[in-house]
Structure formats: C-alpha cells, structure tokens
Amino acid sequence: MGWLGDLFFGGGGKLSAKQLEEKRKMAMLTGEVEAMGDMFTRMQRQCFDKCCAADVVEGRARDDELSLDDERCLERCASKFMQVQTRVGEIFMSEADNMAGAGGAPGQ
C-alpha cells in the first residue's frame, strides 16, 4: 500500500496507533512547511514584480544594492502580504469552525 496508504489506512495493521499518529503529525508538519515555502515564494515574486522589476527591465538597476525607495516598497509590500495572509487564515479557520459546528460542508 505504501507510506500514503499506511498514513491514511493504517497499513493493514502494520503500524501501531502511536506510529500512525506520529506519521500523521509528520505529514501535517511537512505540509505546513511546504505551504510556508510556497507563501514566501509568492510574496517574493509579487513584491519583486511590484517594486523592482521595472528598474531591472528598464536598465535603471545598476547597483548591487536596493535603492531606499525599493527597500521601502518591499517592506510595505511584504507587510501587506503577511497581513492579508493572516486575515485569510483567520477567515478560513472561522469557516472551518462553523462547518465543524454545523456538521456540514461549505454552502450547506
């Protein structure tokens, strides 16, 4: 069945309850780390495109260092990105709690 089958179906009794729980926790942690990496990559791309890409394309970025304006733009962009991600997470958790309380799926 493989590790995925072991994770979700217990591997036909091959894993103890403790081992199964440890595998589930590890899978959740791995998913969270991957999600954080993905979020950072999206933030990096969006903020670079917003704050620095035009300078590079137009040949204005001659220094190895960011200009003060670029730094400020990147700081504001990253801050706003994180605020939005936090708010979306709060809304998602609220909806999940509502669904768990109602015992149904979204939109039901």
C-alpha atoms as a printed R data frame, in Angstrom:
    type eleno elety resid chain resno       x      y       z
1   ATOM     1    CA   MET     A     1   0.000  0.000   0.000
2   ATOM     2    CA   GLY     A     2   2.992  2.314   0.572
3   ATOM     3    CA   TRP     A     3   3.524  5.054   3.125
4   ATOM     4    CA   LEU     A     4   0.496  7.055   1.984
5   ATOM     5    CA   GLY     A     5  -1.782  4.082   2.471
6   ATOM     6    CA   ASP     A     6  -0.118  3.431   5.822
7   ATOM     7    CA   LEU     A     7  -0.726  7.026   6.776
8   ATOM     8    CA   PHE     A     8  -4.430  7.095   5.960
9   ATOM     9    CA   PHE     A     9  -5.469  3.476   6.328
10  ATOM    10    CA   GLY     A    10  -3.043  2.158   8.907
11  ATOM    11    CA   GLY     A    11  -1.196 -0.182   6.553
12  ATOM    12    CA   GLY     A    12  -3.358 -3.195   7.280
13  ATOM    13    CA   GLY     A    13  -2.412 -3.293  10.964
14  ATOM    14    CA   LYS     A    14   1.351 -2.988  10.414
15  ATOM    15    CA   LEU     A    15   1.625  0.270  12.376
16  ATOM    16    CA   SER     A    16   0.750  0.835  15.992
17  ATOM    17    CA   ALA     A    17  -1.626  3.653  16.865
18  ATOM    18    CA   LYS     A    18   1.322  5.680  18.155
19  ATOM    19    CA   GLN     A    19   3.307  5.170  14.932
20  ATOM    20    CA   LEU     A    20   0.286  6.075  12.840
21  ATOM    21    CA   GLU     A    21  -0.268  9.265  14.853
22  ATOM    22    CA   GLU     A    22   3.423 10.190  14.510
23  ATOM    23    CA   LYS     A    23   3.207  9.710  10.727
24  ATOM    24    CA   ARG     A    24   0.082 11.875  10.560
25  ATOM    25    CA   LYS     A    25   1.782 14.611  12.576
26  ATOM    26    CA   MET     A    26   4.862 14.452  10.343
27  ATOM    27    CA   ALA     A    27   2.704 14.671   7.214
28  ATOM    28    CA   MET     A    28   0.875 17.694   8.632
29  ATOM    29    CA   LEU     A    29   4.147 19.373   9.583
30  ATOM    30    CA   THR     A    30   5.603 18.678   6.144
31  ATOM    31    CA   GLY     A    31   2.506 20.187   4.542
32  ATOM    32    CA   GLU     A    32   2.774 23.290   6.722
33  ATOM    33    CA   VAL     A    33   6.460 23.763   5.861
34  ATOM    34    CA   GLU     A    34   5.703 23.401   2.157
35  ATOM    35    CA   ALA     A    35   2.822 25.885   2.445
36  ATOM    36    CA   MET     A    36   5.081 28.413   4.193
37  ATOM    37    CA   GLY     A    37   7.717 27.997   1.484
38  ATOM    38    CA   ASP     A    38   5.089 28.483  -1.199
39  ATOM    39    CA   MET     A    39   3.740 31.574   0.551
40  ATOM    40    CA   PHE     A    40   7.229 33.068   0.818
41  ATOM    41    CA   THR     A    41   7.901 32.369  -2.864
42  ATOM    42    CA   ARG     A    42   4.619 34.047  -3.886
43  ATOM    43    CA   MET     A    43   5.379 37.059  -1.686
44  ATOM    44    CA   GLN     A    44   8.880 37.342  -3.092
45  ATOM    45    CA   ARG     A    45   7.625 37.190  -6.683
46  ATOM    46    CA   GLN     A    46   4.768 39.638  -6.188
47  ATOM    47    CA   CYS     A    47   6.817 42.176  -4.256
48  ATOM    48    CA   PHE     A    48   9.775 41.989  -6.642
49  ATOM    49    CA   ASP     A    49   7.466 42.460  -9.614
50  ATOM    50    CA   LYS     A    50   5.787 45.417  -7.928
51  ATOM    51    CA   CYS     A    51   8.857 47.155  -6.535
52  ATOM    52    CA   CYS     A    52  11.932 46.211  -8.557
53  ATOM    53    CA   ALA     A    53  11.132 44.545 -11.875
54  ATOM    54    CA   ALA     A    54  10.576 47.791 -13.803
55  ATOM    55    CA   ASP     A    55  14.016 49.069 -12.764
56  ATOM    56    CA   VAL     A    56  15.663 45.867 -13.963
57  ATOM    57    CA   VAL     A    57  13.774 45.754 -17.271
58  ATOM    58    CA   GLU     A    58  14.379 49.435 -17.987
59  ATOM    59    CA   GLY     A    59  18.064 49.189 -17.092
60  ATOM    60    CA   ARG     A    60  17.856 51.536 -14.087
61  ATOM    61    CA   ALA     A    61  19.085 48.908 -11.633
62  ATOM    62    CA   ARG     A    62  22.818 49.455 -11.917
63  ATOM    63    CA   ASP     A    63  23.797 48.929  -8.298
64  ATOM    64    CA   ASP     A    64  24.206 45.701  -6.407
65  ATOM    65    CA   GLU     A    65  22.139 47.234  -3.627
66  ATOM    66    CA   LEU     A    66  18.493 48.243  -3.452
67  ATOM    67    CA   SER     A    67  17.592 51.891  -3.530
68  ATOM    68    CA   LEU     A    68  15.916 53.375  -0.473
69  ATOM    69    CA   ASP     A    69  12.649 53.611  -2.425
70  ATOM    70    CA   ASP     A    70  12.902 49.935  -3.415
71  ATOM    71    CA   GLU     A    71  13.567 48.929   0.201
72  ATOM    72    CA   ARG     A    72  10.568 50.883   1.447
73  ATOM    73    CA   CYS     A    73   8.351 49.465  -1.271
74  ATOM    74    CA   LEU     A    74   9.463 45.906  -0.482
75  ATOM    75    CA   GLU     A    75   8.911 46.381   3.249
76  ATOM    76    CA   ARG     A    76   5.385 47.738   2.694
77  ATOM    77    CA   CYS     A    77   4.577 45.033   0.166
78  ATOM    78    CA   ALA     A    78   5.788 42.212   2.428
79  ATOM    79    CA   SER     A    79   3.932 43.664   5.406
80  ATOM    80    CA   LYS     A    80   0.670 43.956   3.465
81  ATOM    81    CA   PHE     A    81   1.106 40.474   2.020
82  ATOM    82    CA   MET     A    82   1.511 38.993   5.505
83  ATOM    83    CA   GLN     A    83  -1.469 40.965   6.842
84  ATOM    84    CA   VAL     A    84  -3.650 39.617   4.049
85  ATOM    85    CA   GLN     A    85  -2.396 36.053   4.584
86  ATOM    86    CA   THR     A    86  -3.136 36.344   8.308
87  ATOM    87    CA   ARG     A    87  -6.648 37.659   7.646
88  ATOM    88    CA   VAL     A    88  -7.352 34.939   5.081
89  ATOM    89    CA   GLY     A    89  -6.159 32.336   7.590
90  ATOM    90    CA   GLU     A    90  -8.475 33.764  10.250
91  ATOM    91    CA   ILE     A    91 -11.435 33.660   7.871
92  ATOM    92    CA   PHE     A    92 -10.561 30.122   6.809
93  ATOM    93    CA   MET     A    93 -10.352 28.952  10.434
94  ATOM    94    CA   SER     A    94 -13.639 30.661  11.257
95  ATOM    95    CA   GLU     A    95 -15.346 28.937   8.326
96  ATOM    96    CA   ALA     A    96 -13.823 25.603   9.335
97  ATOM    97    CA   ASP     A    97 -15.103 26.074  12.892
98  ATOM    98    CA   ASN     A    98 -18.559 26.976  11.558
99  ATOM    99    CA   MET     A    99 -18.616 23.879   9.347
100 ATOM   100    CA   ALA     A   100 -17.464 21.665  12.207
101 ATOM   101    CA   GLY     A   101 -20.176 23.108  14.449
102 ATOM   102    CA   ALA     A   102 -22.847 22.695  11.789
103 ATOM   103    CA   GLY     A   103 -21.584 19.274  10.738
104 ATOM   104    CA   GLY     A   104 -21.737 20.095   7.056
105 ATOM   105    CA   ALA     A   105 -19.814 21.169   4.025
106 ATOM   106    CA   PRO     A   106 -19.394 24.731   2.811
107 ATOM   107    CA   GLY     A   107 -22.510 26.236   1.312
108 ATOM   108    CA   GLN     A   108 -24.862 23.794   3.026
